[in-house]
mmCIF file of C-alpha atoms in Angstrom:
data_model
loop_
_atom_site.group_PDB
_atom_site.id
_atom_site.type_symbol
_atom_site.label_atom_id
_atom_site.label_comp_id
_atom_site.label_asym_id
_atom_site.label_seq_id
_atom_site.Cartn_x
_atom_site.Cartn_y
_atom_site.Cartn_z
ATOM 1 C CA MET M 28 -85.417 -68.839 42.570
ATOM 2 C CA SER M 29 -86.569 -69.109 46.189
ATOM 3 C CA THR M 30 -84.929 -66.960 48.845
ATOM 4 C CA ILE M 31 -84.368 -67.225 52.556
ATOM 5 C CA SER M 32 -87.307 -64.843 52.956
ATOM 6 C CA ASP M 33 -89.553 -67.335 51.150
ATOM 7 C CA VAL M 34 -88.418 -70.100 53.494
ATOM 8 C CA ALA M 35 -89.103 -67.884 56.496
ATOM 9 C CA LYS M 36 -92.598 -67.025 55.227
ATOM 10 C CA LEU M 37 -93.553 -70.625 54.474
ATOM 11 C CA SER M 38 -92.195 -71.980 57.746
ATOM 12 C CA GLY M 39 -93.736 -69.152 59.790
ATOM 13 C CA LEU M 40 -90.399 -68.381 61.393
ATOM 14 C CA SER M 41 -87.967 -65.459 61.248
ATOM 15 C CA LYS M 42 -85.106 -65.197 58.740
ATOM 16 C CA THR M 43 -82.700 -65.340 61.689
ATOM 17 C CA THR M 44 -84.092 -68.715 62.757
ATOM 18 C CA VAL M 45 -83.942 -70.018 59.181
ATOM 19 C CA SER M 46 -80.324 -68.865 58.884
ATOM 20 C CA ARG M 47 -79.462 -70.634 62.142
ATOM 21 C CA VAL M 48 -81.003 -73.870 60.908
ATOM 22 C CA ILE M 49 -79.145 -73.621 57.595
ATOM 23 C CA ASN M 50 -75.876 -73.158 59.478
ATOM 24 C CA ASN M 51 -76.545 -75.913 62.023
ATOM 25 C CA HIS M 52 -76.696 -73.503 64.941
ATOM 26 C CA PRO M 53 -76.918 -75.550 68.168
ATOM 27 C CA TYR M 54 -79.578 -73.405 69.854
ATOM 28 C CA VAL M 55 -82.541 -74.215 67.603
ATOM 29 C CA SER M 56 -85.316 -76.524 68.753
ATOM 30 C CA LYS M 57 -85.963 -79.770 66.898
ATOM 31 C CA GLU M 58 -89.470 -78.607 66.031
ATOM 32 C CA LYS M 59 -88.314 -75.360 64.416
ATOM 33 C CA LYS M 60 -85.539 -77.156 62.549
ATOM 34 C CA GLU M 61 -88.067 -79.576 61.078
ATOM 35 C CA GLN M 62 -90.328 -76.670 60.048
ATOM 36 C CA VAL M 63 -87.468 -74.968 58.218
ATOM 37 C CA LEU M 64 -86.230 -78.147 56.530
ATOM 38 C CA LYS M 65 -89.756 -78.956 55.365
ATOM 39 C CA ALA M 66 -90.184 -75.454 53.909
ATOM 40 C CA MET M 67 -86.787 -75.697 52.192
ATOM 41 C CA GLU M 68 -87.731 -79.010 50.647
ATOM 42 C CA GLU M 69 -91.086 -77.732 49.397
ATOM 43 C CA LEU M 70 -89.462 -74.643 47.864
ATOM 44 C CA GLY M 71 -86.410 -76.463 46.533
ATOM 45 C CA TYR M 72 -84.263 -73.922 48.360
ATOM 46 C CA THR M 73 -80.550 -74.724 47.763
ATOM 47 C CA PRO M 74 -79.039 -71.438 46.563
ATOM 48 C CA ASN M 75 -75.753 -71.360 48.431
ATOM 49 C CA PRO M 76 -73.046 -73.406 50.153
ATOM 50 C CA SER M 77 -74.646 -72.868 53.561
ATOM 51 C CA ALA M 78 -77.637 -74.925 52.461
ATOM 52 C CA ARG M 79 -75.392 -77.624 51.054
ATOM 53 C CA ARG M 80 -73.708 -77.917 54.449
ATOM 54 C CA LEU M 81 -76.858 -79.620 55.750
ATOM 55 C CA ARG M 82 -76.497 -82.385 53.174
ATOM 56 C CA GLY M 83 -72.761 -82.846 53.697
ATOM 57 C CA GLN M 84 -71.922 -81.471 50.256
ATOM 58 C CA LEU M 85 -69.986 -78.362 51.272
ATOM 59 C CA THR M 86 -66.314 -78.560 50.296
ATOM 60 C CA THR M 87 -65.267 -75.730 52.640
ATOM 61 C CA THR M 88 -62.737 -74.607 50.045
ATOM 62 C CA LEU M 89 -62.014 -70.994 49.139
ATOM 63 C CA GLY M 90 -60.410 -70.054 45.843
ATOM 64 C CA VAL M 91 -57.894 -67.198 45.703
ATOM 65 C CA ILE M 92 -57.011 -65.705 42.324
ATOM 66 C CA VAL M 93 -53.666 -63.877 42.188
ATOM 67 C CA PRO M 94 -51.903 -62.416 39.128
ATOM 68 C CA ARG M 95 -48.397 -63.606 40.069
ATOM 69 C CA ILE M 96 -47.625 -65.647 43.187
ATOM 70 C CA VAL M 97 -43.897 -64.877 42.756
ATOM 71 C CA ASN M 98 -44.637 -61.246 43.577
ATOM 72 C CA PRO M 99 -43.843 -61.036 47.320
ATOM 73 C CA PHE M 100 -46.876 -58.837 47.978
ATOM 74 C CA PHE M 101 -49.230 -61.552 46.737
ATOM 75 C CA SER M 102 -47.216 -64.282 48.461
ATOM 76 C CA TYR M 103 -47.661 -62.575 51.819
ATOM 77 C CA LEU M 104 -51.327 -61.819 51.068
ATOM 78 C CA VAL M 105 -52.044 -65.466 50.202
ATOM 79 C CA ASN M 106 -50.167 -66.570 53.308
ATOM 80 C CA SER M 107 -52.447 -64.416 55.471
ATOM 81 C CA ILE M 108 -55.561 -65.669 53.664
ATOM 82 C CA GLU M 109 -54.520 -69.320 53.975
ATOM 83 C CA GLN M 110 -53.655 -69.146 57.673
ATOM 84 C CA THR M 111 -56.845 -67.294 58.561
ATOM 85 C CA ALA M 112 -58.966 -69.686 56.507
ATOM 86 C CA TYR M 113 -57.305 -72.759 58.033
ATOM 87 C CA HIS M 114 -58.049 -71.587 61.562
ATOM 88 C CA LYS M 115 -61.689 -71.149 60.547
ATOM 89 C CA GLY M 116 -61.935 -74.649 59.074
ATOM 90 C CA TYR M 117 -61.454 -73.818 55.400
ATOM 91 C CA GLN M 118 -58.827 -74.850 52.900
ATOM 92 C CA VAL M 119 -57.502 -72.565 50.164
ATOM 93 C CA LEU M 120 -57.006 -73.271 46.478
ATOM 94 C CA ILE M 121 -54.466 -70.866 44.929
ATOM 95 C CA CYS M 122 -55.134 -69.875 41.313
ATOM 96 C CA GLN M 123 -52.498 -67.893 39.383
ATOM 97 C CA SER M 124 -53.952 -65.962 36.457
ATOM 98 C CA ASN M 125 -50.673 -64.566 35.101
ATOM 99 C CA GLU M 126 -52.846 -61.591 34.102
ATOM 100 C CA ASP M 127 -54.553 -63.810 31.505
ATOM 101 C CA LYS M 128 -58.279 -63.197 30.956
ATOM 102 C CA GLU M 129 -59.016 -66.774 29.847
ATOM 103 C CA LYS M 130 -57.246 -68.290 32.845
ATOM 104 C CA GLU M 131 -59.206 -65.997 35.133
ATOM 105 C CA LEU M 132 -62.493 -67.199 33.625
ATOM 106 C CA ALA M 133 -61.380 -70.825 33.983
ATOM 107 C CA PHE M 134 -60.794 -70.257 37.689
ATOM 108 C CA LEU M 135 -64.131 -68.486 38.110
ATOM 109 C CA ASN M 136 -65.755 -71.582 36.605
ATOM 110 C CA LEU M 137 -64.610 -73.465 39.715
ATOM 111 C CA LEU M 138 -67.325 -71.516 41.510
ATOM 112 C CA LYS M 139 -69.899 -72.449 38.903
ATOM 113 C CA THR M 140 -69.000 -76.157 39.118
ATOM 114 C CA LYS M 141 -69.070 -76.029 42.952
ATOM 115 C CA GLN M 142 -65.399 -76.990 43.311
ATOM 116 C CA VAL M 143 -64.928 -73.967 45.562
ATOM 117 C CA ASP M 144 -67.469 -72.296 47.840
ATOM 118 C CA GLY M 145 -66.300 -68.735 47.256
ATOM 119 C CA ILE M 146 -63.530 -66.805 45.509
ATOM 120 C CA ILE M 147 -61.281 -63.986 46.691
ATOM 121 C CA MET M 148 -59.952 -62.008 43.729
ATOM 122 C CA THR M 149 -56.758 -60.055 44.431
ATOM 123 C CA ALA M 150 -56.738 -58.639 40.887
ATOM 124 C CA ILE M 151 -59.164 -58.723 37.976
ATOM 125 C CA GLU M 152 -58.325 -58.983 34.295
ATOM 126 C CA ASN M 153 -61.779 -59.128 32.687
ATOM 127 C CA ASP M 154 -64.334 -56.327 32.745
ATOM 128 C CA TRP M 155 -66.692 -56.531 35.708
ATOM 129 C CA ASN M 156 -69.738 -57.192 33.505
ATOM 130 C CA ILE M 157 -68.067 -60.467 32.495
ATOM 131 C CA ILE M 158 -67.202 -61.443 36.070
ATOM 132 C CA GLN M 159 -70.481 -60.379 37.698
ATOM 133 C CA PRO M 160 -72.625 -63.329 36.450
ATOM 134 C CA PHE M 161 -70.422 -65.726 38.435
ATOM 135 C CA THR M 162 -71.778 -64.200 41.671
ATOM 136 C CA ASP M 163 -74.930 -66.240 41.010
ATOM 137 C CA TYR M 164 -72.946 -69.373 41.881
ATOM 138 C CA GLY M 165 -71.324 -68.214 45.123
ATOM 139 C CA PRO M 166 -69.740 -65.256 46.906
ATOM 140 C CA ILE M 167 -66.915 -63.233 45.371
ATOM 141 C CA VAL M 168 -64.812 -60.774 47.369
ATOM 142 C CA LEU M 169 -62.419 -58.254 45.835
ATOM 143 C CA CYS M 170 -59.215 -57.788 47.826
ATOM 144 C CA ASN M 171 -56.611 -55.212 46.780
ATOM 145 C CA GLU M 172 -58.814 -54.439 43.787
ATOM 146 C CA TYR M 173 -61.471 -51.798 43.274
ATOM 147 C CA VAL M 174 -64.343 -51.542 40.801
ATOM 148 C CA ASN M 175 -66.744 -48.631 41.187
ATOM 149 C CA HIS M 176 -69.902 -50.488 40.187
ATOM 150 C CA ALA M 177 -69.105 -53.940 41.642
ATOM 151 C CA ASP M 178 -71.930 -55.327 43.812
ATOM 152 C CA VAL M 179 -69.630 -57.429 46.011
ATOM 153 C CA PRO M 180 -67.633 -56.684 49.181
ATOM 154 C CA ILE M 181 -64.331 -54.917 48.573
ATOM 155 C CA ILE M 182 -61.290 -54.880 50.848
ATOM 156 C CA ARG M 183 -59.147 -52.071 49.578
ATOM 157 C CA LEU M 184 -56.609 -49.378 50.294
ATOM 158 C CA ASP M 185 -56.809 -45.700 49.472
ATOM 159 C CA GLN M 186 -54.512 -46.032 46.459
ATOM 160 C CA TYR M 187 -55.099 -42.399 45.582
ATOM 161 C CA LYS M 188 -53.811 -41.304 48.977
ATOM 162 C CA GLY M 189 -50.834 -43.665 48.831
ATOM 163 C CA THR M 190 -49.565 -42.237 45.556
ATOM 164 C CA TYR M 191 -50.442 -38.670 46.485
ATOM 165 C CA ILE M 192 -48.463 -38.709 49.742
ATOM 166 C CA GLY M 193 -45.554 -40.479 48.041
ATOM 167 C CA VAL M 194 -45.246 -37.990 45.192
ATOM 168 C CA LYS M 195 -45.803 -35.084 47.581
ATOM 169 C CA HIS M 196 -42.919 -36.411 49.691
ATOM 170 C CA LEU M 197 -40.648 -36.238 46.637
ATOM 171 C CA ILE M 198 -41.809 -32.682 45.912
ATOM 172 C CA GLU M 199 -41.102 -31.678 49.512
ATOM 173 C CA LYS M 200 -37.606 -33.075 49.051
ATOM 174 C CA GLY M 201 -37.137 -30.510 46.296
ATOM 175 C CA HIS M 202 -37.834 -32.639 43.218
ATOM 176 C CA GLN M 203 -39.614 -31.085 40.245
ATOM 177 C CA LYS M 204 -38.757 -33.703 37.612
ATOM 178 C CA ILE M 205 -40.642 -36.774 38.850
ATOM 179 C CA ALA M 206 -41.103 -39.926 36.754
ATOM 180 C CA TYR M 207 -43.893 -42.418 37.376
ATOM 181 C CA CYS M 208 -44.237 -46.180 36.878
ATOM 182 C CA THR M 209 -47.782 -47.512 36.640
ATOM 183 C CA GLY M 210 -49.375 -50.872 36.028
ATOM 184 C CA GLY M 211 -52.151 -49.487 33.837
ATOM 185 C CA LEU M 212 -53.051 -46.624 31.539
ATOM 186 C CA PHE M 213 -54.636 -43.423 32.771
ATOM 187 C CA ASP M 214 -58.077 -44.344 31.418
ATOM 188 C CA GLU M 215 -58.289 -47.734 33.154
ATOM 189 C CA GLN M 216 -60.436 -48.513 36.193
ATOM 190 C CA GLY M 217 -59.307 -49.913 39.513
ATOM 191 C CA LYS M 218 -56.331 -49.203 41.719
ATOM 192 C CA ASP M 219 -54.074 -48.030 38.877
ATOM 193 C CA LYS M 220 -56.593 -45.344 37.971
ATOM 194 C CA ASP M 221 -56.700 -44.168 41.605
ATOM 195 C CA ARG M 222 -52.906 -44.110 41.771
ATOM 196 C CA ASN M 223 -52.684 -42.189 38.519
ATOM 197 C CA TYR M 224 -55.035 -39.523 39.878
ATOM 198 C CA GLY M 225 -52.924 -39.255 43.016
ATOM 199 C CA TYR M 226 -49.818 -38.634 40.919
ATOM 200 C CA GLN M 227 -51.554 -36.017 38.792
ATOM 201 C CA LYS M 228 -53.057 -34.233 41.816
ATOM 202 C CA ALA M 229 -49.738 -33.932 43.663
ATOM 203 C CA LEU M 230 -47.993 -32.497 40.591
ATOM 204 C CA LYS M 231 -50.857 -30.132 39.785
ATOM 205 C CA GLU M 232 -50.877 -28.710 43.325
ATOM 206 C CA ALA M 233 -47.150 -28.001 42.999
ATOM 207 C CA GLY M 234 -47.581 -26.399 39.586
ATOM 208 C CA ILE M 235 -45.563 -29.137 37.876
ATOM 209 C CA VAL M 236 -46.431 -30.127 34.313
ATOM 210 C CA ILE M 237 -46.436 -33.880 33.553
ATOM 211 C CA ASN M 238 -43.751 -34.999 31.116
ATOM 212 C CA PRO M 239 -45.216 -37.929 29.088
ATOM 213 C CA LYS M 240 -41.692 -39.240 28.431
ATOM 214 C CA TRP M 241 -41.370 -39.937 32.160
ATOM 215 C CA ILE M 242 -44.511 -42.093 32.382
ATOM 216 C CA PHE M 243 -43.774 -45.826 32.221
ATOM 217 C CA VAL M 244 -46.801 -48.090 31.710
ATOM 218 C CA ASN M 245 -47.303 -51.818 32.406
ATOM 219 C CA GLN M 246 -44.428 -52.070 34.864
ATOM 220 C CA HIS M 247 -44.591 -54.882 37.436
ATOM 221 C CA THR M 248 -41.318 -56.754 38.046
ATOM 222 C CA ILE M 249 -37.687 -56.296 39.041
ATOM 223 C CA GLU M 250 -36.708 -56.761 35.404
ATOM 224 C CA ASP M 251 -39.204 -54.052 34.423
ATOM 225 C CA GLY M 252 -37.519 -51.729 36.907
ATOM 226 C CA LYS M 253 -34.121 -52.415 35.345
ATOM 227 C CA GLN M 254 -35.467 -51.629 31.882
ATOM 228 C CA VAL M 255 -37.042 -48.368 33.093
ATOM 229 C CA MET M 256 -33.734 -47.257 34.557
ATOM 230 C CA LYS M 257 -31.973 -48.082 31.276
ATOM 231 C CA GLN M 258 -34.470 -45.878 29.433
ATOM 232 C CA ILE M 259 -33.922 -43.044 31.904
ATOM 233 C CA LEU M 260 -30.153 -43.303 31.491
ATOM 234 C CA GLU M 261 -30.548 -42.791 27.745
ATOM 235 C CA MET M 262 -32.501 -39.549 28.196
ATOM 236 C CA ASP M 263 -30.915 -36.132 27.702
ATOM 237 C CA ASP M 264 -33.433 -34.659 30.128
ATOM 238 C CA ARG M 265 -33.638 -37.088 33.022
ATOM 239 C CA PRO M 266 -36.042 -37.106 35.979
ATOM 240 C CA THR M 267 -34.425 -36.645 39.384
ATOM 241 C CA ALA M 268 -36.938 -38.849 41.193
ATOM 242 C CA VAL M 269 -39.220 -41.796 40.417
ATOM 243 C CA PHE M 270 -42.430 -42.986 42.051
ATOM 244 C CA THR M 271 -42.853 -46.693 41.320
ATOM 245 C CA GLY M 272 -45.883 -48.978 41.601
ATOM 246 C CA SER M 273 -44.125 -51.627 43.676
ATOM 247 C CA ASP M 274 -41.003 -52.378 45.690
ATOM 248 C CA GLU M 275 -40.017 -54.868 42.997
ATOM 249 C CA ILE M 276 -39.867 -52.183 40.323
ATOM 250 C CA ALA M 277 -38.015 -49.873 42.695
ATOM 251 C CA GLY M 278 -35.541 -52.638 43.532
ATOM 252 C CA GLY M 279 -34.842 -53.293 39.858
ATOM 253 C CA MET M 280 -34.246 -49.598 39.257
ATOM 254 C CA MET M 281 -31.842 -49.364 42.183
ATOM 255 C CA ILE M 282 -29.867 -52.402 41.007
ATOM 256 C CA GLU M 283 -29.522 -50.954 37.508
ATOM 257 C CA ALA M 284 -28.643 -47.496 38.841
ATOM 258 C CA LYS M 285 -25.896 -48.956 41.008
ATOM 259 C CA GLY M 286 -24.500 -50.822 38.003
ATOM 260 C CA HIS M 287 -24.084 -47.474 36.227
ATOM 261 C CA SER M 288 -22.541 -45.741 39.254
ATOM 262 C CA LEU M 289 -25.640 -43.625 39.937
ATOM 263 C CA ARG M 290 -26.096 -42.766 43.600
ATOM 264 C CA VAL M 291 -29.515 -43.136 45.225
ATOM 265 C CA PRO M 292 -30.872 -40.685 46.308
ATOM 266 C CA ASP M 293 -28.184 -38.127 45.326
ATOM 267 C CA ASP M 294 -28.445 -38.684 41.575
ATOM 268 C CA ILE M 295 -31.969 -40.093 41.515
ATOM 269 C CA ALA M 296 -34.469 -40.617 44.349
ATOM 270 C CA ILE M 297 -36.702 -43.704 44.240
ATOM 271 C CA ILE M 298 -39.858 -44.585 46.160
ATOM 272 C CA GLY M 299 -41.636 -47.952 46.156
ATOM 273 C CA PHE M 300 -45.079 -49.272 47.062
ATOM 274 C CA ASP M 301 -46.014 -52.191 49.396
ATOM 275 C CA ASP M 302 -43.264 -52.207 52.063
ATOM 276 C CA GLN M 303 -42.149 -55.748 51.348
ATOM 277 C CA PRO M 304 -39.177 -57.170 53.342
ATOM 278 C CA LEU M 305 -37.149 -56.334 50.223
ATOM 279 C CA ALA M 306 -37.498 -52.637 51.089
ATOM 280 C CA GLU M 307 -35.215 -52.919 54.123
ATOM 281 C CA MET M 308 -32.793 -55.283 52.407
ATOM 282 C CA LEU M 309 -31.940 -52.868 49.598
ATOM 283 C CA ASP M 310 -28.957 -50.519 49.843
ATOM 284 C CA PRO M 311 -29.911 -47.794 50.473
ATOM 285 C CA LYS M 312 -33.069 -48.852 52.284
ATOM 286 C CA LEU M 313 -36.200 -48.083 50.296
ATOM 287 C CA THR M 314 -38.731 -45.372 51.073
ATOM 288 C CA THR M 315 -42.127 -46.885 50.291
ATOM 289 C CA ILE M 316 -45.876 -46.917 50.906
ATOM 290 C CA ARG M 317 -46.830 -49.515 53.522
ATOM 291 C CA GLN M 318 -49.866 -51.700 52.875
ATOM 292 C CA PRO M 319 -51.329 -53.768 55.765
ATOM 293 C CA VAL M 320 -51.149 -57.102 53.909
ATOM 294 C CA ASP M 321 -51.982 -59.341 56.880
ATOM 295 C CA GLN M 322 -55.056 -57.302 57.783
ATOM 296 C CA MET M 323 -56.270 -57.386 54.193
ATOM 297 C CA GLY M 324 -55.999 -61.173 54.056
ATOM 298 C CA GLU M 325 -57.716 -61.672 57.397
ATOM 299 C CA LYS M 326 -60.570 -59.333 56.548
ATOM 300 C CA SER M 327 -61.118 -60.981 53.147
ATOM 301 C CA VAL M 328 -61.575 -64.389 54.759
ATOM 302 C CA GLU M 329 -63.846 -63.048 57.502
ATOM 303 C CA VAL M 330 -66.091 -61.338 54.949
ATOM 304 C CA ILE M 331 -66.377 -64.253 52.528
ATOM 305 C CA ILE M 332 -67.197 -66.706 55.337
ATOM 306 C CA GLU M 333 -69.832 -64.308 56.627
ATOM 307 C CA MET M 334 -71.305 -64.237 53.116
ATOM 308 C CA LEU M 335 -71.474 -68.042 53.107
ATOM 309 C CA HIS M 336 -73.291 -68.043 56.426
ATOM 310 C CA ASN M 337 -75.467 -65.020 55.777
ATOM 311 C CA PRO M 338 -76.353 -64.593 52.080
ATOM 312 C CA GLU M 339 -78.320 -61.427 52.812
ATOM 313 C CA MET M 340 -75.509 -59.591 54.591
ATOM 314 C CA LYS M 341 -74.985 -55.935 53.689
ATOM 315 C CA ILE M 342 -72.453 -55.411 50.884
ATOM 316 C CA GLU M 343 -69.751 -52.996 52.023
ATOM 317 C CA THR M 344 -66.350 -51.608 51.060
ATOM 318 C CA TYR M 345 -63.715 -51.977 53.784
ATOM 319 C CA GLU M 346 -60.811 -49.544 53.567
ATOM 320 C CA MET M 347 -57.520 -50.413 55.263
ATOM 321 C CA SER M 348 -54.979 -47.861 56.510
ATOM 322 C CA ILE M 349 -51.983 -46.840 54.400
ATOM 323 C CA GLU M 350 -48.847 -44.874 55.294
ATOM 324 C CA LEU M 351 -45.574 -43.493 53.966
ATOM 325 C CA VAL M 352 -42.442 -45.139 55.367
ATOM 326 C CA VAL M 353 -39.452 -42.833 54.869
ATOM 327 C CA ARG M 354 -36.046 -44.510 54.585
ATOM 328 C CA GLU M 355 -32.819 -43.708 52.733
ATOM 329 C CA SER M 356 -33.746 -43.890 49.021
ATOM 330 C CA THR M 357 -35.338 -40.410 49.036
#
């Protein structure tokens, strides 16, 4: 397959000039434009949406794959992505995977069939070696997801730090019996793995041994939080604090605790993750880890559009800031 470098060599011009022609840059002479177009035609160079723009075939549509749009975190993230994309002349197609591997692959096929120009993945269900081949058909950006060996741009948070500072906060409040809700198992990759390490590190530093009975896996929703609290209430040896993977889980736990006359934080302290509007609406107000959702959405769009315009851009990981927001639940 021909590359932009091949076009530059055949036309006798720089890659920068070729890129400007491909993207209809206004400050390129007619002569140079004709040289580039002739070289492209001879080489059959049409590897990306930027080239298709010249022939009026670019759809200017970005796909966004989310696990659950009803989760407020993803709703706000998609809102940021959509607004940023719209202002840059792109429309957004929202794809909800429901954490289903087959659905995810069906949405990735939209890239292969040129129905979208690029895809932002806010979560991944399949192994990266299954997803990676789709990068041949257009740019993919990971947002809020992390894969060590992925060769695509990543917009992420320091999930390790977020969990570490949250659990350490509970320890500093005097808690030794700390439960933990996680989306994935300890041997999985991605953000759950980073969070799990943060939890383990904070406990290890304090000399606290992990109690497996206080680890709750595959927790995501308000209903999950309610069920976790029910399990805790049935224990003879209960934790005095819980670090949860989302404000939704924390909210469910607080609702269930209140229904059983447990006082938060006196009887059990609870900390969330995300800092959704829900966090300030709960009673008591929820201590949580704040994620800069708007910034993540904006950066994802900026990066994927840059990839469309400049296929040879440097692949980087962009890390957003994260912070503990202390309220009343701890």
